[in-house]
Tab-separated table of C-alpha atoms in Angstrom:
chain	number	residue	atom	x	y	z
L	13	UNK	CA	47.260	28.012	22.782
L	14	UNK	CA	44.808	30.745	22.283
L	15	UNK	CA	44.322	31.656	18.747
L	16	UNK	CA	42.785	35.162	19.238
L	17	UNK	CA	44.903	38.024	17.855
L	18	UNK	CA	46.203	40.808	19.898
L	19	UNK	CA	46.244	44.382	18.805
L	20	UNK	CA	49.554	44.258	17.050
L	21	UNK	CA	48.651	41.070	15.004
L	22	UNK	CA	50.430	38.714	17.069
L	23	UNK	CA	48.249	35.823	18.587
L	24	UNK	CA	48.092	35.827	22.320
L	25	UNK	CA	49.674	32.314	22.757
L	26	UNK	CA	52.430	33.449	20.325
L	27	UNK	CA	53.178	36.541	22.447
L	28	UNK	CA	53.419	34.281	25.595
L	29	UNK	CA	55.941	31.790	23.775
L	30	UNK	CA	57.892	34.694	22.052
L	31	UNK	CA	58.364	36.122	25.829
L	32	UNK	CA	59.564	32.885	27.006
L	33	UNK	CA	62.141	32.530	24.177
L	34	UNK	CA	63.391	35.892	24.667
L	35	UNK	CA	63.766	34.994	28.432
L	36	UNK	CA	65.745	32.000	27.582
L	37	UNK	CA	67.883	34.013	25.304
L	38	UNK	CA	68.666	36.663	28.241
L	39	UNK	CA	69.079	34.047	30.975
L	40	UNK	CA	70.428	30.944	29.310
L	41	UNK	CA	71.906	31.475	25.783
L	42	UNK	CA	73.639	34.696	26.509
L	43	UNK	CA	75.565	33.273	29.635
L	44	UNK	CA	76.636	30.211	27.781
L	45	UNK	CA	77.305	31.901	24.234
L	46	UNK	CA	80.896	32.683	25.010
L	47	UNK	CA	81.708	28.750	25.954
L	48	UNK	CA	79.655	27.497	23.135
L	49	UNK	CA	81.444	29.672	20.728
L	50	UNK	CA	84.980	28.860	22.176
L	51	UNK	CA	84.429	25.160	22.452
L	52	UNK	CA	82.440	24.792	19.168
L	53	UNK	CA	79.909	22.714	21.177
L	54	UNK	CA	76.206	22.240	20.812
L	55	UNK	CA	74.335	24.759	22.996
L	56	UNK	CA	72.686	22.075	25.144
L	57	UNK	CA	71.470	24.224	28.020
L	58	UNK	CA	69.703	26.415	25.637
L	59	UNK	CA	67.833	23.866	23.722
L	60	UNK	CA	66.917	22.357	26.974
L	61	UNK	CA	65.361	25.470	28.027
L	62	UNK	CA	63.701	25.926	24.819
L	63	UNK	CA	62.180	22.506	24.989
L	64	UNK	CA	60.979	23.236	28.605
L	65	UNK	CA	58.917	26.209	27.283
L	66	UNK	CA	57.620	24.320	24.303
L	67	UNK	CA	59.541	26.329	21.478
L	68	UNK	CA	60.294	23.310	19.288
L	69	UNK	CA	56.545	22.786	18.726
L	70	UNK	CA	56.055	26.429	17.689
L	71	UNK	CA	55.455	25.409	14.068
L	72	UNK	CA	53.265	22.536	14.835
L	73	UNK	CA	49.536	23.328	14.336
L	74	UNK	CA	47.488	23.993	17.457
L	75	UNK	CA	45.235	20.989	16.281
L	76	UNK	CA	48.276	18.725	16.737
L	77	UNK	CA	49.173	20.022	19.977
L	78	UNK	CA	51.714	22.643	18.911
L	79	UNK	CA	51.826	26.617	18.981
L	80	UNK	CA	50.572	27.194	15.633
L	81	UNK	CA	52.807	30.206	15.074
L	82	UNK	CA	52.813	31.873	11.679
L	83	UNK	CA	55.861	32.394	9.767
L	84	UNK	CA	56.331	35.968	10.837
L	85	UNK	CA	55.955	34.926	14.339
L	86	UNK	CA	58.691	32.208	13.736
L	87	UNK	CA	61.013	34.845	12.313
L	88	UNK	CA	60.472	37.104	15.394
L	89	UNK	CA	61.323	33.988	17.708
L	90	UNK	CA	64.652	33.529	15.950
L	91	UNK	CA	65.417	37.145	16.153
L	92	UNK	CA	64.731	37.242	19.743
L	93	UNK	CA	67.139	34.394	20.237
L	94	UNK	CA	69.648	35.466	17.751
L	95	UNK	CA	70.315	38.761	19.867
L	96	UNK	CA	71.934	36.409	22.624
L	97	UNK	CA	73.363	33.587	20.681
L	98	UNK	CA	73.359	33.200	16.930
L	99	UNK	CA	74.239	29.595	16.896
L	100	UNK	CA	71.298	28.784	19.199
L	101	UNK	CA	69.014	30.772	17.107
L	102	UNK	CA	70.348	29.102	13.840
L	103	UNK	CA	69.545	25.534	15.365
L	104	UNK	CA	65.974	26.841	16.129
L	105	UNK	CA	65.432	28.303	12.810
L	106	UNK	CA	66.654	25.089	11.111
L	107	UNK	CA	64.441	22.999	13.141
L	108	UNK	CA	61.484	25.372	12.279
L	109	UNK	CA	62.279	24.631	8.558
L	110	UNK	CA	62.019	21.078	9.011
L	111	UNK	CA	58.717	21.170	10.865
L	112	UNK	CA	57.075	23.629	8.337
L	113	UNK	CA	58.061	21.217	5.405
L	114	UNK	CA	56.160	18.380	7.060
L	115	UNK	CA	53.290	20.415	8.158
L	116	UNK	CA	52.710	22.060	4.622
L	117	UNK	CA	53.573	18.875	2.605
L	118	UNK	CA	52.433	15.782	4.678
L	119	UNK	CA	49.122	15.459	2.825
L	120	UNK	CA	46.584	13.766	4.650
L	121	UNK	CA	48.932	11.059	5.913
L	122	UNK	CA	47.748	10.261	9.346
L	123	UNK	CA	51.308	8.772	10.457
L	124	UNK	CA	52.873	12.293	9.683
L	125	UNK	CA	50.092	13.852	11.766
L	126	UNK	CA	50.872	11.517	14.503
L	127	UNK	CA	54.490	12.320	14.240
L	128	UNK	CA	53.830	16.030	14.414
L	129	UNK	CA	51.971	15.312	17.698
L	130	UNK	CA	55.142	13.625	18.935
L	131	UNK	CA	57.142	16.574	18.171
L	132	UNK	CA	54.842	18.675	20.108
L	133	UNK	CA	54.580	16.402	23.218
L	134	UNK	CA	58.125	15.078	23.184
L	135	UNK	CA	59.732	18.353	21.843
L	136	UNK	CA	61.704	16.262	19.279
L	137	UNK	CA	64.533	18.294	17.446
L	138	UNK	CA	64.681	17.627	13.755
L	139	UNK	CA	67.889	18.238	11.558
L	140	UNK	CA	68.356	18.688	7.750
L	141	UNK	CA	70.292	16.487	5.509
L	142	UNK	CA	70.241	18.127	2.088
L	143	UNK	CA	74.076	18.415	1.390
L	144	UNK	CA	75.747	15.599	-0.282
L	145	UNK	CA	79.172	14.703	-1.634
L	146	UNK	CA	78.814	14.932	-5.413
L	147	UNK	CA	76.244	17.481	-6.307
L	148	UNK	CA	78.508	20.351	-5.165
L	149	UNK	CA	76.204	22.212	-2.783
L	150	UNK	CA	73.202	21.999	-5.248
L	151	UNK	CA	70.228	20.506	-2.955
L	152	UNK	CA	68.134	20.048	-5.907
L	153	UNK	CA	70.080	16.992	-7.099
L	154	UNK	CA	70.790	13.838	-5.178
L	155	UNK	CA	73.116	10.697	-5.651
L	156	UNK	CA	71.600	8.727	-2.685
L	157	UNK	CA	68.202	6.858	-3.515
L	158	UNK	CA	65.499	5.542	-1.613
L	159	UNK	CA	65.649	1.721	-2.209
L	160	UNK	CA	62.345	-0.269	-1.571
L	161	UNK	CA	61.912	-3.410	0.244
L	162	UNK	CA	58.066	-3.925	0.137
L	163	UNK	CA	56.541	-1.440	2.581
L	164	UNK	CA	60.113	-0.552	3.751
L	165	UNK	CA	62.955	1.302	2.485
L	166	UNK	CA	66.685	1.593	2.830
L	167	UNK	CA	68.834	4.737	2.374
L	168	UNK	CA	72.607	5.526	2.414
L	169	UNK	CA	73.840	8.956	2.103
L	170	UNK	CA	77.208	10.670	2.397
L	171	UNK	CA	76.587	14.330	3.516
L	172	UNK	CA	79.022	17.230	3.445
L	173	UNK	CA	77.320	19.059	6.169
L	174	UNK	CA	74.746	17.786	8.951
L	175	UNK	CA	74.075	20.591	11.434
L	176	UNK	CA	73.620	19.534	14.959
L	177	UNK	CA	72.877	15.962	13.522
L	178	UNK	CA	74.424	14.189	16.441
L	179	UNK	CA	72.166	16.174	18.897
L	180	UNK	CA	68.970	15.875	16.685
L	181	UNK	CA	66.157	13.396	17.478
L	182	UNK	CA	65.362	12.824	13.824
L	183	UNK	CA	66.431	13.829	10.371
L	184	UNK	CA	64.873	14.972	7.202
L	185	UNK	CA	66.996	13.740	4.221
L	186	UNK	CA	66.658	14.458	0.486
L	187	UNK	CA	67.228	11.474	-1.866
L	188	UNK	CA	66.106	10.405	-5.182
L	189	UNK	CA	62.862	8.616	-5.564
L	190	UNK	CA	64.396	5.283	-6.560
L	191	UNK	CA	67.861	3.937	-7.655
L	192	UNK	CA	67.064	4.647	-11.330
L	193	UNK	CA	65.577	7.976	-11.029
L	194	UNK	CA	67.541	11.123	-12.398
L	195	UNK	CA	69.393	13.328	-9.981
L	196	UNK	CA	66.601	15.964	-10.006
L	197	UNK	CA	63.737	13.489	-9.188
L	198	UNK	CA	63.853	13.704	-5.232
L	199	UNK	CA	61.843	13.112	-2.272
L	200	UNK	CA	61.971	14.246	1.241
L	201	UNK	CA	62.341	11.295	3.850
L	202	UNK	CA	61.815	11.301	7.575
L	203	UNK	CA	64.348	9.322	9.378
L	204	UNK	CA	63.500	8.390	13.195
L	205	UNK	CA	66.107	8.045	15.809
L	206	UNK	CA	66.731	4.348	16.309
L	207	UNK	CA	66.221	3.606	12.658
L	208	UNK	CA	69.408	5.092	11.321
L	209	UNK	CA	73.226	5.153	12.046
L	210	UNK	CA	75.028	8.508	11.648
L	211	UNK	CA	78.697	8.170	11.478
L	212	UNK	CA	80.314	11.615	11.566
L	213	UNK	CA	83.867	12.567	10.008
L	214	UNK	CA	85.978	15.489	10.454
L	215	UNK	CA	85.408	18.346	12.787
L	216	UNK	CA	83.587	21.758	12.960
L	217	UNK	CA	86.346	24.280	13.615
L	218	UNK	CA	84.729	27.178	11.772
L	219	UNK	CA	85.007	30.667	11.768
L	220	UNK	CA	81.545	31.555	13.198
L	221	UNK	CA	78.410	29.491	14.057
L	222	UNK	CA	80.425	27.242	15.809
L	223	UNK	CA	77.651	26.036	18.040
L	224	UNK	CA	75.640	24.356	15.098
L	225	UNK	CA	78.228	21.488	14.903
L	226	UNK	CA	77.893	21.092	11.075
L	227	UNK	CA	79.935	18.004	10.650
L	228	UNK	CA	79.941	15.851	7.619
L	229	UNK	CA	78.976	12.075	7.882
L	230	UNK	CA	77.507	8.948	6.446
L	231	UNK	CA	73.654	8.103	7.176
L	232	UNK	CA	72.585	4.459	6.882
L	233	UNK	CA	68.843	4.161	7.400
L	234	UNK	CA	65.714	2.028	6.979
L	235	UNK	CA	62.155	3.203	7.598
L	236	UNK	CA	58.491	2.596	6.324
L	237	UNK	CA	56.706	3.971	3.541
L	238	UNK	CA	54.939	6.730	5.145
L	239	UNK	CA	58.166	8.569	6.038
L	240	UNK	CA	58.598	9.478	2.403
L	241	UNK	CA	56.571	12.581	2.128
L	242	UNK	CA	54.055	12.462	-0.721
L	243	UNK	CA	55.001	15.465	-2.659
L	244	UNK	CA	58.147	15.960	-4.799
L	245	UNK	CA	61.093	17.614	-3.114
L	246	UNK	CA	60.935	20.283	-5.774
L	247	UNK	CA	57.705	21.541	-4.733
L	248	UNK	CA	58.594	21.442	-1.128
L	249	UNK	CA	61.670	23.298	-1.743
L	250	UNK	CA	59.991	25.971	-3.831
L	251	UNK	CA	56.925	26.569	-1.507
L	252	UNK	CA	58.150	26.017	1.815
L	253	UNK	CA	61.822	24.977	2.396
L	254	UNK	CA	63.549	27.761	0.454
L	255	UNK	CA	61.404	30.650	1.553
L	256	UNK	CA	61.201	29.533	5.137
L	257	UNK	CA	65.043	29.371	5.263
L	258	UNK	CA	65.517	32.643	3.855
L	259	UNK	CA	63.050	34.104	6.451
L	260	UNK	CA	64.111	32.505	9.598
L	261	UNK	CA	67.875	32.730	8.758
L	262	UNK	CA	67.178	36.516	8.174
L	263	UNK	CA	65.542	36.662	11.352
L	264	UNK	CA	68.639	35.427	13.040
L	265	UNK	CA	70.844	37.767	11.124
L	266	UNK	CA	68.507	40.587	12.346
L	267	UNK	CA	69.014	39.394	15.896
L	268	UNK	CA	72.856	39.532	15.422
L	269	UNK	CA	72.616	43.263	13.963
L	270	UNK	CA	70.381	44.364	16.613
L	271	UNK	CA	72.770	43.350	19.513
L	272	UNK	CA	75.742	44.748	17.658
L	273	UNK	CA	74.107	48.096	17.355
L	274	UNK	CA	72.985	47.831	20.841
L	275	UNK	CA	76.589	47.235	21.988
L	276	UNK	CA	77.740	50.168	19.906
L	277	UNK	CA	75.130	52.409	21.243
L	278	UNK	CA	76.404	51.413	24.879
L	279	UNK	CA	79.973	52.214	23.819
L	280	UNK	CA	78.764	55.742	22.608
L	281	UNK	CA	76.928	56.364	25.744
L	282	UNK	CA	79.868	55.226	27.755
L	283	UNK	CA	82.214	57.805	25.944
L	284	UNK	CA	79.571	60.584	26.420
L	285	UNK	CA	79.721	60.147	30.125
L	286	UNK	CA	83.301	61.135	30.199
L	287	UNK	CA	82.872	64.187	27.737
L	288	UNK	CA	79.879	66.043	28.971
L	289	UNK	CA	78.313	68.500	26.626
L	290	UNK	CA	80.364	66.971	23.849
L	291	UNK	CA	78.796	64.838	21.124
L	292	UNK	CA	81.138	61.616	20.663
L	293	UNK	CA	82.726	61.450	17.218
L	294	UNK	CA	81.166	58.134	16.765
L	295	UNK	CA	77.626	59.158	17.320
L	296	UNK	CA	77.156	60.080	13.783
L	297	UNK	CA	78.402	56.776	12.370
L	298	UNK	CA	76.207	55.037	15.027
L	299	UNK	CA	73.180	57.003	13.557
L	300	UNK	CA	73.962	55.960	9.963
L	301	UNK	CA	74.359	52.223	11.104
L	302	UNK	CA	70.982	52.379	13.082
L	303	UNK	CA	69.364	53.467	9.739
L	304	UNK	CA	70.629	50.400	7.892
L	305	UNK	CA	69.462	48.184	10.826
L	306	UNK	CA	66.052	49.852	10.232
L	307	UNK	CA	66.180	48.875	6.466
L	308	UNK	CA	67.123	45.380	7.459
L	309	UNK	CA	64.039	45.143	9.869
L	310	UNK	CA	61.668	46.459	7.254
L	311	UNK	CA	62.974	44.001	4.588
L	312	UNK	CA	62.735	40.905	6.817
L	313	UNK	CA	59.387	42.007	8.318
L	314	UNK	CA	57.751	42.786	4.864
L	315	UNK	CA	58.806	39.610	3.353
L	316	UNK	CA	57.707	37.775	6.330
L	317	UNK	CA	54.301	39.223	6.211
L	318	UNK	CA	53.948	38.645	2.532
L	319	UNK	CA	54.822	34.933	2.966
L	320	UNK	CA	52.264	34.583	5.810
L	321	UNK	CA	49.552	36.097	3.878
L	322	UNK	CA	50.154	33.912	1.060
L	323	UNK	CA	50.006	31.011	3.379
L	324	UNK	CA	46.774	32.202	4.975
L	325	UNK	CA	44.881	32.047	1.761
L	326	UNK	CA	46.565	28.875	0.308
L	327	UNK	CA	48.221	30.558	-2.516
L	328	UNK	CA	49.914	27.637	-3.891
L	329	UNK	CA	50.340	29.161	-7.406
L	330	UNK	CA	51.829	32.419	-5.864
L	331	UNK	CA	54.154	30.486	-3.720
L	332	UNK	CA	55.493	28.516	-6.603
L	333	UNK	CA	55.832	31.456	-8.928
L	334	UNK	CA	59.030	32.875	-10.441
L	335	UNK	CA	58.077	36.343	-9.004
L	336	UNK	CA	57.924	34.932	-5.375
L	337	UNK	CA	61.152	33.002	-5.813
L	338	UNK	CA	62.930	36.267	-6.772
L	339	UNK	CA	61.373	38.170	-3.742
L	340	UNK	CA	62.834	35.519	-1.376
L	341	UNK	CA	66.239	35.357	-2.978
L	342	UNK	CA	66.401	39.189	-2.960
L	343	UNK	CA	65.810	39.151	0.759
L	344	UNK	CA	68.469	36.454	1.255
L	345	UNK	CA	71.099	38.466	-0.735
L	346	UNK	CA	70.135	41.960	0.888
L	347	UNK	CA	69.851	40.577	4.542
L	348	UNK	CA	73.008	38.567	4.312
L	349	UNK	CA	74.968	41.674	2.976
L	350	UNK	CA	73.385	44.034	5.454
L	351	UNK	CA	74.351	42.109	8.548
L	352	UNK	CA	77.992	42.085	7.551
L	353	UNK	CA	77.669	45.735	6.947
L	354	UNK	CA	75.914	46.509	9.976
L	355	UNK	CA	78.061	44.403	12.397
L	356	UNK	CA	81.430	45.904	10.709
L	357	UNK	CA	80.177	49.451	11.084
L	358	UNK	CA	79.176	48.888	14.716
L	359	UNK	CA	82.647	47.437	15.226
L	360	UNK	CA	84.068	50.642	13.790
L	361	UNK	CA	81.903	52.696	16.292
L	362	UNK	CA	83.357	50.502	19.277
L	363	UNK	CA	87.075	50.805	18.014
L	364	UNK	CA	89.556	48.681	19.763
L	365	UNK	CA	87.067	47.988	22.603
L	366	UNK	CA	84.971	46.062	19.991
L	367	UNK	CA	88.020	44.271	18.654
L	368	UNK	CA	89.094	42.686	21.886
L	369	UNK	CA	87.732	39.368	22.815
L	370	UNK	CA	87.702	40.276	26.668
L	371	UNK	CA	85.978	43.586	26.549
L	372	UNK	CA	82.441	44.105	27.433
L	373	UNK	CA	81.820	45.928	23.987
L	374	UNK	CA	83.452	42.990	22.081
L	375	UNK	CA	81.712	42.165	18.719
L	376	UNK	CA	84.082	39.544	17.574
L	377	UNK	CA	81.372	36.789	17.756
L	378	UNK	CA	78.962	38.882	16.079
L	379	UNK	CA	81.414	39.664	13.129
L	380	UNK	CA	82.219	36.021	12.730
L	381	UNK	CA	78.848	34.685	12.804
L	382	UNK	CA	77.668	37.392	10.366
L	383	UNK	CA	80.248	36.283	7.793
L	384	UNK	CA	78.369	33.020	7.733
L	385	UNK	CA	75.399	34.592	6.330
L	386	UNK	CA	76.314	34.988	2.405
L	387	UNK	CA	77.659	31.536	2.515
L	388	UNK	CA	74.477	29.752	3.336
L	389	UNK	CA	73.171	28.855	0.064
L	390	UNK	CA	76.105	30.881	-1.283
L	391	UNK	CA	75.045	34.325	-2.669
L	392	UNK	CA	76.922	33.318	-5.811
L	393	UNK	CA	74.991	30.503	-6.531
L	394	UNK	CA	71.732	32.595	-6.012
L	395	UNK	CA	73.045	35.237	-8.402
L	396	UNK	CA	74.004	32.778	-11.011
């Protein structure tokens, strides 16, 4: 794709891909969203359409056959899809996190570069496995360990949550560096489909984000040494995985909030048509909610541009600093709270029409999906 920047700072190639993702959202994700939510099933038709337009390679560098999008462009992509189906947007966001981790921390390892070429050419979907029975939600501690057998390894992990693991092509898994390593001495391991067995258990009958299919399961795998990323997981988490997570997740939440306000605006306009010359009572509340939406847009956009600028100049010290971590954590806290507030206020504007599932102004799915935001890397854990 072309790398030249257009007038608004978005590359021409990125502009075309973002337009395609927005089209997929309108034409595929939105029509399927009700069924995806009701059946708690993977949004397979949306992912097929995203593969067809090359969206799964958006974070892969252009030199390796991908889109080469910057982090702010990836966030915009998640927002565009999140307006139509939050589950689909979250799957895409999580995939971008995994690809970015390999891109930024694969070192000069030729096998990982070749793998990224496969992600681009085959549109492979990568899922994350950082949760585990034992560490109580702390992804910076592991029980599972990489066990070496010469140039190969084996690995067994009991995960509490593996979002879309059954539908993924490959997995990116955290584990201790070796069987005698302490819980915090972790590596990130790429597992390829065909080299692991995933045995799921339980069900994913959740309040919202039902299409992410986040089931618990046990993974038993083997692989080659190159599949263990060369940098410590602590560095990968601090510089890439956590900030990218907070940003692309916030992009998804922004999409939910934007659509909720759009629905509320449609409701106010509908009322106005029946009361010509009279301002609907909900109009002022809508204006206040729209102001909060603008705050959320500014917070997400500002943090994304900051991270993109640091990445562009290779500011490793800045990316690993306490100040940068606090900025990203503050984004997560504020964005996850604002999306709940905005959708709740939009529901108040719509009234009973927003509360009913069979109404054209229904915000039930938006509200349920929004309430996942404070729980993804729980806000209480971040505050502690």
